[in-house]
Short mmCIF file of C-alpha atoms in Angstrom, two decimals:
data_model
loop_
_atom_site.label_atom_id
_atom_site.label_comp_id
_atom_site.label_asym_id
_atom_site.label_seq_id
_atom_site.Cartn_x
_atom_site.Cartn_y
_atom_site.Cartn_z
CA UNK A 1 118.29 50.18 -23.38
CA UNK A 2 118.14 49.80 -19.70
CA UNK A 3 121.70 51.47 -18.88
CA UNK A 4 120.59 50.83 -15.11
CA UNK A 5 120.64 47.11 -15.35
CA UNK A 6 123.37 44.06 -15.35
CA UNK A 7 122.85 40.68 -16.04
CA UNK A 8 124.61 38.07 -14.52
CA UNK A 9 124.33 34.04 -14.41
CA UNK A 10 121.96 33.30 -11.70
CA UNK A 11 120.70 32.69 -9.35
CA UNK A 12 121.60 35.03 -6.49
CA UNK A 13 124.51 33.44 -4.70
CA UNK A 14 127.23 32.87 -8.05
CA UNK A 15 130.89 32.80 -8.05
CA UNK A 16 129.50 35.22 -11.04
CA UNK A 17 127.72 37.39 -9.03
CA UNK A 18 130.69 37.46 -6.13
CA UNK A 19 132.93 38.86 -9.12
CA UNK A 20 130.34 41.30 -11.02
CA UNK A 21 130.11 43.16 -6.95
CA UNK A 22 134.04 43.35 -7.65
CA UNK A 23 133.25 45.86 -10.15
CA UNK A 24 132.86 49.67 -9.40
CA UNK A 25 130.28 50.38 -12.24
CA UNK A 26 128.13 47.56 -10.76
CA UNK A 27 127.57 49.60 -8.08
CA UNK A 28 125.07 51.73 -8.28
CA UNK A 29 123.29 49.25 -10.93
CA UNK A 30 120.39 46.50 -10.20
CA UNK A 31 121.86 43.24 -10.96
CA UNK A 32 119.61 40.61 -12.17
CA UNK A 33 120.38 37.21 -12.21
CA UNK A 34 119.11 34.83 -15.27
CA UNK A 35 119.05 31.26 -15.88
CA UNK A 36 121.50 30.75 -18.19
CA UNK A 37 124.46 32.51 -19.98
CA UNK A 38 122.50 33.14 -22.81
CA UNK A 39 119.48 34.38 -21.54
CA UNK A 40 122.15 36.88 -19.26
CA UNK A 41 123.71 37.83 -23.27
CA UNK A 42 120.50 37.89 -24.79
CA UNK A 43 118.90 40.85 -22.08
CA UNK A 44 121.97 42.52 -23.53
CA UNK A 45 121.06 41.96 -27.39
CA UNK A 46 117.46 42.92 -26.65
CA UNK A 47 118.06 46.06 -24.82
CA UNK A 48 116.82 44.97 -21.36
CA UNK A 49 120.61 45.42 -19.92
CA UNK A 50 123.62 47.45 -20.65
CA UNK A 51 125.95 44.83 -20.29
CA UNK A 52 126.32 40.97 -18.37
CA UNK A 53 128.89 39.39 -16.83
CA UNK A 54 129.64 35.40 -17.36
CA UNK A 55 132.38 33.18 -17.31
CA UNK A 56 134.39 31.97 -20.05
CA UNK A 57 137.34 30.52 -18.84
CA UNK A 58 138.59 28.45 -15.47
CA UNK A 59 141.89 28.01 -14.69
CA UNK A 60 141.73 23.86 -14.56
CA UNK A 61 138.97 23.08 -16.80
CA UNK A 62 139.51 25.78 -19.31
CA UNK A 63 137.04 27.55 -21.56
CA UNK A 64 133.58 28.00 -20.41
CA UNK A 65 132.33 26.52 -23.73
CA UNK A 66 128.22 28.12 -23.60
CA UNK A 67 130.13 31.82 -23.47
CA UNK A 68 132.46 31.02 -26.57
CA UNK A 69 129.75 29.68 -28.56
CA UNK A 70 127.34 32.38 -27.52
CA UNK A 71 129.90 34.88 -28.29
CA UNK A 72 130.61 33.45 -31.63
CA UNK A 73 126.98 33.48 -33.03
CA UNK A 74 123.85 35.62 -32.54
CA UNK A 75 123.98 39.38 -32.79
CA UNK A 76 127.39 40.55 -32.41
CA UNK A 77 128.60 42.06 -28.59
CA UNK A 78 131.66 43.29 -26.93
CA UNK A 79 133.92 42.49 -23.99
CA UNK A 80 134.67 45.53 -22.28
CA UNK A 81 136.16 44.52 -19.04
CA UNK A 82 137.50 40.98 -17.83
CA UNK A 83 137.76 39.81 -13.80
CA UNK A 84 139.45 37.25 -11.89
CA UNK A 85 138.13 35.29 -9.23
CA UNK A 86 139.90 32.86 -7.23
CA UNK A 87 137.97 29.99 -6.39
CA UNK A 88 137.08 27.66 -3.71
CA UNK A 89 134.32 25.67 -2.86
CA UNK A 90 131.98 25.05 0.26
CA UNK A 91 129.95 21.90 0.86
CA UNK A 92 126.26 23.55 1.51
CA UNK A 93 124.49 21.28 3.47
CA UNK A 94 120.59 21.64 5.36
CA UNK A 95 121.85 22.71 9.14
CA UNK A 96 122.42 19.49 11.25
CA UNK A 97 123.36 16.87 7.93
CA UNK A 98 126.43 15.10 8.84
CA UNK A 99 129.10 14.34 6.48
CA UNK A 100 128.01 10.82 6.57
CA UNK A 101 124.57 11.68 5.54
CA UNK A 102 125.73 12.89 2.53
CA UNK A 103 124.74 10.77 -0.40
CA UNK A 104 123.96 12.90 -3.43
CA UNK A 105 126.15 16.67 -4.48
CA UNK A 106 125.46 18.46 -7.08
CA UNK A 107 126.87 22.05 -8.75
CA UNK A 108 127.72 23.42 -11.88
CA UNK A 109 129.40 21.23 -14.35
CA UNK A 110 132.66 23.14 -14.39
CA UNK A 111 133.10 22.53 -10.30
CA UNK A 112 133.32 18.96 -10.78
CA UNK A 113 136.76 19.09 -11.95
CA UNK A 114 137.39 21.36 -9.21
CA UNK A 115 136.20 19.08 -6.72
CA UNK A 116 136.91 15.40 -7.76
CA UNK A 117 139.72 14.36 -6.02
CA UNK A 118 138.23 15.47 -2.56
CA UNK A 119 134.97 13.74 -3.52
CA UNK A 120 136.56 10.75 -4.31
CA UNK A 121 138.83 10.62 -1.25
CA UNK A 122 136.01 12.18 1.35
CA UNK A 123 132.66 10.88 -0.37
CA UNK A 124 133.49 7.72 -2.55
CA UNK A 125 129.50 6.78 -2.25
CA UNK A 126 128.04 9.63 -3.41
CA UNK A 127 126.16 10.35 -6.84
CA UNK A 128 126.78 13.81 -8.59
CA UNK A 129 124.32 15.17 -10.93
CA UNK A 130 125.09 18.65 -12.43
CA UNK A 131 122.97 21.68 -11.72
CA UNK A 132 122.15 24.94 -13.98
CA UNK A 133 124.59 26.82 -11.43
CA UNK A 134 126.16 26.19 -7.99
CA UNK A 135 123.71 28.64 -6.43
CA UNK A 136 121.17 26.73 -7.99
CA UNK A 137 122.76 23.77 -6.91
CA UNK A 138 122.27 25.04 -3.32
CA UNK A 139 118.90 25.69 -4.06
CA UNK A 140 117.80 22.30 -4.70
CA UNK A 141 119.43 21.75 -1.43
CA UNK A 142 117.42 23.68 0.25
CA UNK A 143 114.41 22.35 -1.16
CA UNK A 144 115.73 18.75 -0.57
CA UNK A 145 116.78 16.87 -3.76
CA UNK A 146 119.91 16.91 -2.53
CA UNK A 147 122.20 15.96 0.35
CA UNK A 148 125.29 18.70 -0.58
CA UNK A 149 125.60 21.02 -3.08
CA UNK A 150 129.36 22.57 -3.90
CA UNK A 151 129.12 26.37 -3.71
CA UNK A 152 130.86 29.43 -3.17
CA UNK A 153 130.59 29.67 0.91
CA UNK A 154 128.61 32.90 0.80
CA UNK A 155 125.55 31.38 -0.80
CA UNK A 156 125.10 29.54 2.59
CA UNK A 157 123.30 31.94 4.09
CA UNK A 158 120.86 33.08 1.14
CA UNK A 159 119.73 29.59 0.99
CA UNK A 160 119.60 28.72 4.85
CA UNK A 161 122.04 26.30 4.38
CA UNK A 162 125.63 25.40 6.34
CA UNK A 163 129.36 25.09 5.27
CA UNK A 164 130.12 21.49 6.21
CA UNK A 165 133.20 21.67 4.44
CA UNK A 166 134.97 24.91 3.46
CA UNK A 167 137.91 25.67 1.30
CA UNK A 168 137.55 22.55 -1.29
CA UNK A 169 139.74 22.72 -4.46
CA UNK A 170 141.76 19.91 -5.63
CA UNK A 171 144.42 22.75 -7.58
CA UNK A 172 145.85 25.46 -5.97
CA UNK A 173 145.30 28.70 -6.82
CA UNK A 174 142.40 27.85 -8.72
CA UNK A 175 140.57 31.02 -10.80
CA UNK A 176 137.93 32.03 -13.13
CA UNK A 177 138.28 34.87 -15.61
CA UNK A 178 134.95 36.03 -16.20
CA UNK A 179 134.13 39.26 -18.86
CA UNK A 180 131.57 42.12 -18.78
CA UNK A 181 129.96 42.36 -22.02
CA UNK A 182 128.04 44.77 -23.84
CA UNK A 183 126.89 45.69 -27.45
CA UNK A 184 129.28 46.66 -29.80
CA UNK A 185 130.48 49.81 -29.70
CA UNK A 186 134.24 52.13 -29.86
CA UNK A 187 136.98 50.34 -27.39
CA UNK A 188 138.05 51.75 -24.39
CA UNK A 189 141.35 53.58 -24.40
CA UNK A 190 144.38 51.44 -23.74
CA UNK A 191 145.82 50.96 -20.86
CA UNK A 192 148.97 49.33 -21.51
CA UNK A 193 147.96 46.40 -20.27
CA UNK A 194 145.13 45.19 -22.79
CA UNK A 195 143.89 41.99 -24.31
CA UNK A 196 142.34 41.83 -27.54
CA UNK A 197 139.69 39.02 -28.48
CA UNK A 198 138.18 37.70 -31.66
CA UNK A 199 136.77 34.88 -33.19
CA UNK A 200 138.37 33.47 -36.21
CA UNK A 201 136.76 31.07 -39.17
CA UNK A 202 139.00 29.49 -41.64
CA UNK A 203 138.42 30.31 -45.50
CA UNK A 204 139.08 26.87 -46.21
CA UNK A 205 140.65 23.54 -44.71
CA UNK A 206 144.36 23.06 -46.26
CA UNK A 207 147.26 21.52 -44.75
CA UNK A 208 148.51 24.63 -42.54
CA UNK A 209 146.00 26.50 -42.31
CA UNK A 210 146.21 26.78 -38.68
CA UNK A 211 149.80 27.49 -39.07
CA UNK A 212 148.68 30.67 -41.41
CA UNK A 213 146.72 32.00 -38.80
CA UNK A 214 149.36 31.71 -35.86
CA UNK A 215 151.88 33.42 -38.10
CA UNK A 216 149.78 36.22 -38.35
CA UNK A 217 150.64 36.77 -34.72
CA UNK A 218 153.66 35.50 -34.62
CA UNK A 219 155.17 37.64 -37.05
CA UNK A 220 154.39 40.98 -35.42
CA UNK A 221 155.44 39.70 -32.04
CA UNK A 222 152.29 39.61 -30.48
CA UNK A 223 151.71 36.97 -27.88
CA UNK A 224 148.61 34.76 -28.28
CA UNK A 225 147.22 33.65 -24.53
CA UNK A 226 144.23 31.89 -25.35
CA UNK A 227 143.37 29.74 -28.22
CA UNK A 228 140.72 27.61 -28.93
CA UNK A 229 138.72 25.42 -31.26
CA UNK A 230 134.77 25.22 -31.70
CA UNK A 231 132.39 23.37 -33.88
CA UNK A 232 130.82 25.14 -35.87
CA UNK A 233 127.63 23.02 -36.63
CA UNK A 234 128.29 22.88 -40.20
CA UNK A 235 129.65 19.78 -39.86
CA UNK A 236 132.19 17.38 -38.59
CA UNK A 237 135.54 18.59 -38.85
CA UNK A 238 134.34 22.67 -39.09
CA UNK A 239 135.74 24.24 -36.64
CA UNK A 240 135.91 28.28 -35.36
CA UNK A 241 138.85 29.60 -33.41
CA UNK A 242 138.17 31.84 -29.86
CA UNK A 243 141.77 34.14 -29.52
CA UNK A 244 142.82 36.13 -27.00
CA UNK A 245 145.91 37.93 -27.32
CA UNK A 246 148.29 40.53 -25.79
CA UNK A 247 147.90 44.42 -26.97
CA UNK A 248 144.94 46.89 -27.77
CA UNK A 249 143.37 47.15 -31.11
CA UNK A 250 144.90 50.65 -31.19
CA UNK A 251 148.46 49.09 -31.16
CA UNK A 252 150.02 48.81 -34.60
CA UNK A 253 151.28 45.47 -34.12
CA UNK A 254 147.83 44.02 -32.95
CA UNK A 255 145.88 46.12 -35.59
CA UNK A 256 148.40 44.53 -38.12
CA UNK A 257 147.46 41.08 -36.79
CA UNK A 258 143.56 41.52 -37.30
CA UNK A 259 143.69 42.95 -41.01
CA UNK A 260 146.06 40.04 -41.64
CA UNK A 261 143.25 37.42 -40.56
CA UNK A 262 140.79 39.32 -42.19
CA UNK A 263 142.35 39.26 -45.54
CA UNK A 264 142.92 35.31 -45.19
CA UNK A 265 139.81 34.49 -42.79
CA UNK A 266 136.00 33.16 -44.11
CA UNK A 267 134.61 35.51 -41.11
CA UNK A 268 136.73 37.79 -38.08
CA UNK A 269 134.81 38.47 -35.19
CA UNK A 270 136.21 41.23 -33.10
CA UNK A 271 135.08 40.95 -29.48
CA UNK A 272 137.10 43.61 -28.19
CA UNK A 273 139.83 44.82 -26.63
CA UNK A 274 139.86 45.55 -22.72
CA UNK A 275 141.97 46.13 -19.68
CA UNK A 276 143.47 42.94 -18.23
CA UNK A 277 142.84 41.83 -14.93
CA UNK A 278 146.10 41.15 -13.83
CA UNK A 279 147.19 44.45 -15.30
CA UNK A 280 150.30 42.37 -16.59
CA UNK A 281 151.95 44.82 -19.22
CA UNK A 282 153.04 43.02 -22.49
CA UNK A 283 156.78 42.35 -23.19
CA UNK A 284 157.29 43.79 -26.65
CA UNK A 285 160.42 43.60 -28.79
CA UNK A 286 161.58 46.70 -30.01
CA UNK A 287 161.06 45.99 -33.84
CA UNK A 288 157.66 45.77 -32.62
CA UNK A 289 156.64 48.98 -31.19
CA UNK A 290 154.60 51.81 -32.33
CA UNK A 291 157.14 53.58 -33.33
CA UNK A 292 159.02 50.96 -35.12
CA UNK A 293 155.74 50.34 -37.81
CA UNK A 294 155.49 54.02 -38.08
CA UNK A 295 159.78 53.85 -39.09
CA UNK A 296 158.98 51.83 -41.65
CA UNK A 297 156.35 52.91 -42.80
CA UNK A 298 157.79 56.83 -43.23
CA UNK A 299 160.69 54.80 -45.11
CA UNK A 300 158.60 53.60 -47.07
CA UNK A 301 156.62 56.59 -48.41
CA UNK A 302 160.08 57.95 -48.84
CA UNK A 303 161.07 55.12 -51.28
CA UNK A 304 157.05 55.75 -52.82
CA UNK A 305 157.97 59.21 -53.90
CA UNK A 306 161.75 58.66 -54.38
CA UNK A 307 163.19 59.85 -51.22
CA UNK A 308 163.85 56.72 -50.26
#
């Protein structure tokens, strides 16, 4: 494995590569950009990288759905750190292209959310067509397919291009989470401030089933932040769950949670658990600390053996 290597989604110039620099271990690593999120993950599988960074979730149009369903299938890999990036976009345009000139934008699927309003208020004309990236977006700028591309503001000058516009979002405080991840191997320590992530298939479809798995958290007072669904491919109607939740696997209350799902789950898929971001500490009720599961456990053996 090439421990001196990260992957990242390319090209040079991504909101992904803006938040992998964030990261002290990336450092003194070469960073490579690849085409795609799963040639980034699959450098990673094959031993050509220790780890890749990608996006899987944005803060208006949700989950990044390439990194769940990449994450959910292939050979199995870990997240081992998560980042958050605010986000806002710059109209890249050839130097001298006024705004009127501007007939065709392009950028990466998930910006067009980002960026509708102001397009429709600012550039009602023009014709959007999606590009692999927003770097690469600029990049066919450059090369002249298109008038504007919508890009983070510091890929201007990698592709000889000018802001037009700058600071473009239609939501405020717009952010993607993206995660670092590697092949599977022993968690981190917690922090105190964790999140643990899996991937959950139902053993069968039944009226509540859902409901069976969310108890499985709810029960032991542990907070789910993220859920959602994914096909499958095995049909219509199949679906797999993507969780994130509050806690480390090391907690009893979230290791509680995952043998739970395992016992009534087709498949779990743990995909780790890792320092938050935010470094939000969760709020846990006192029946559901550490040392409350280890109470009731020691009662427990004590009732085994007739102590109790």
């Amino acid at each position: 494995m090439s421990a001196s290597r990260y992957t990242y989604l390319g090209p040079e110039g991504t909101f992904t590569e803006a938040a992998l620099r964030t990261l002290p271990e990336a450092a003194p690593r070469e960073l490579v950009p690849m085409v795609s999120v799963p040639a980034a993950l699959d450098a990673v599988r094959a031993g050509e990288a220790a780890a890749a960074l990608v996006p899987i979730e944005n803060s208006v149009e949700g989950g990044v759905t390439t990194t769940l369903d990449e994450l959910a299938s292939g050979e199995p890999l870990m997240i081992y750190r998560e980042v958050l990036l605010p986000i806002a976009f710059a109209l890249l345009v050839r130097p001298g292209t006024p705004l009127s000139d501007v007939k065709t934008v392009t950028g990466h699927p998930v910006a067009q959310p980002q960026v509708r309003k102001w397009l429709a208020a600012q550039l009602p004309e023009a014709v959007w067509e999606s590009a692999a990236s927003n770097a690469d977006g600029a990049r066919l700028v450059q090369e002249g397919r298109y008038d504007g591309a919508f890009a983070g503001e510091f890929a201007a000058a990698t592709y000889g291009l000018e802001p037009l516009v700058t600071d473009i979002h239609d939501a405020q405080n717009a952010a993607t989470r993206f995660v670092l991840v590697g092949r599977p191997a022993r968690p981190a320590a917690p922090t105190g401030a964790d999140k643990t992530s899996v991937v959950l298939w139902l053993a069968e479809d039944h009226p509540g089933a859902l409901l069976e798995l969310l108890q499985e958290y709810a029960v032991r007072g542990v907070n789910m932040m993220r859920i959602e669904s994914r096909p499958t491919g095995e049909g219509i109607g199949r679906y797999c769950f993507s969780v994130d939740c509050e806690g480390h696997v090391t907690d009893r209350r979230v290791s509680e949670v995952l043998m739970g799902l395992k016992r009534i789950c087709r498949e779990v898929r743990f995909l780790g658990s890792y320092p938050r971001a935010d470094e939000v500490p969760p709020l846990v009720r006192r029946t559901m600390t550490d040392a409350a599961f280890t109470e009731a456990s020691d009662w427990l053996a004590r009732c085994m053996d007739g102590r109790g």
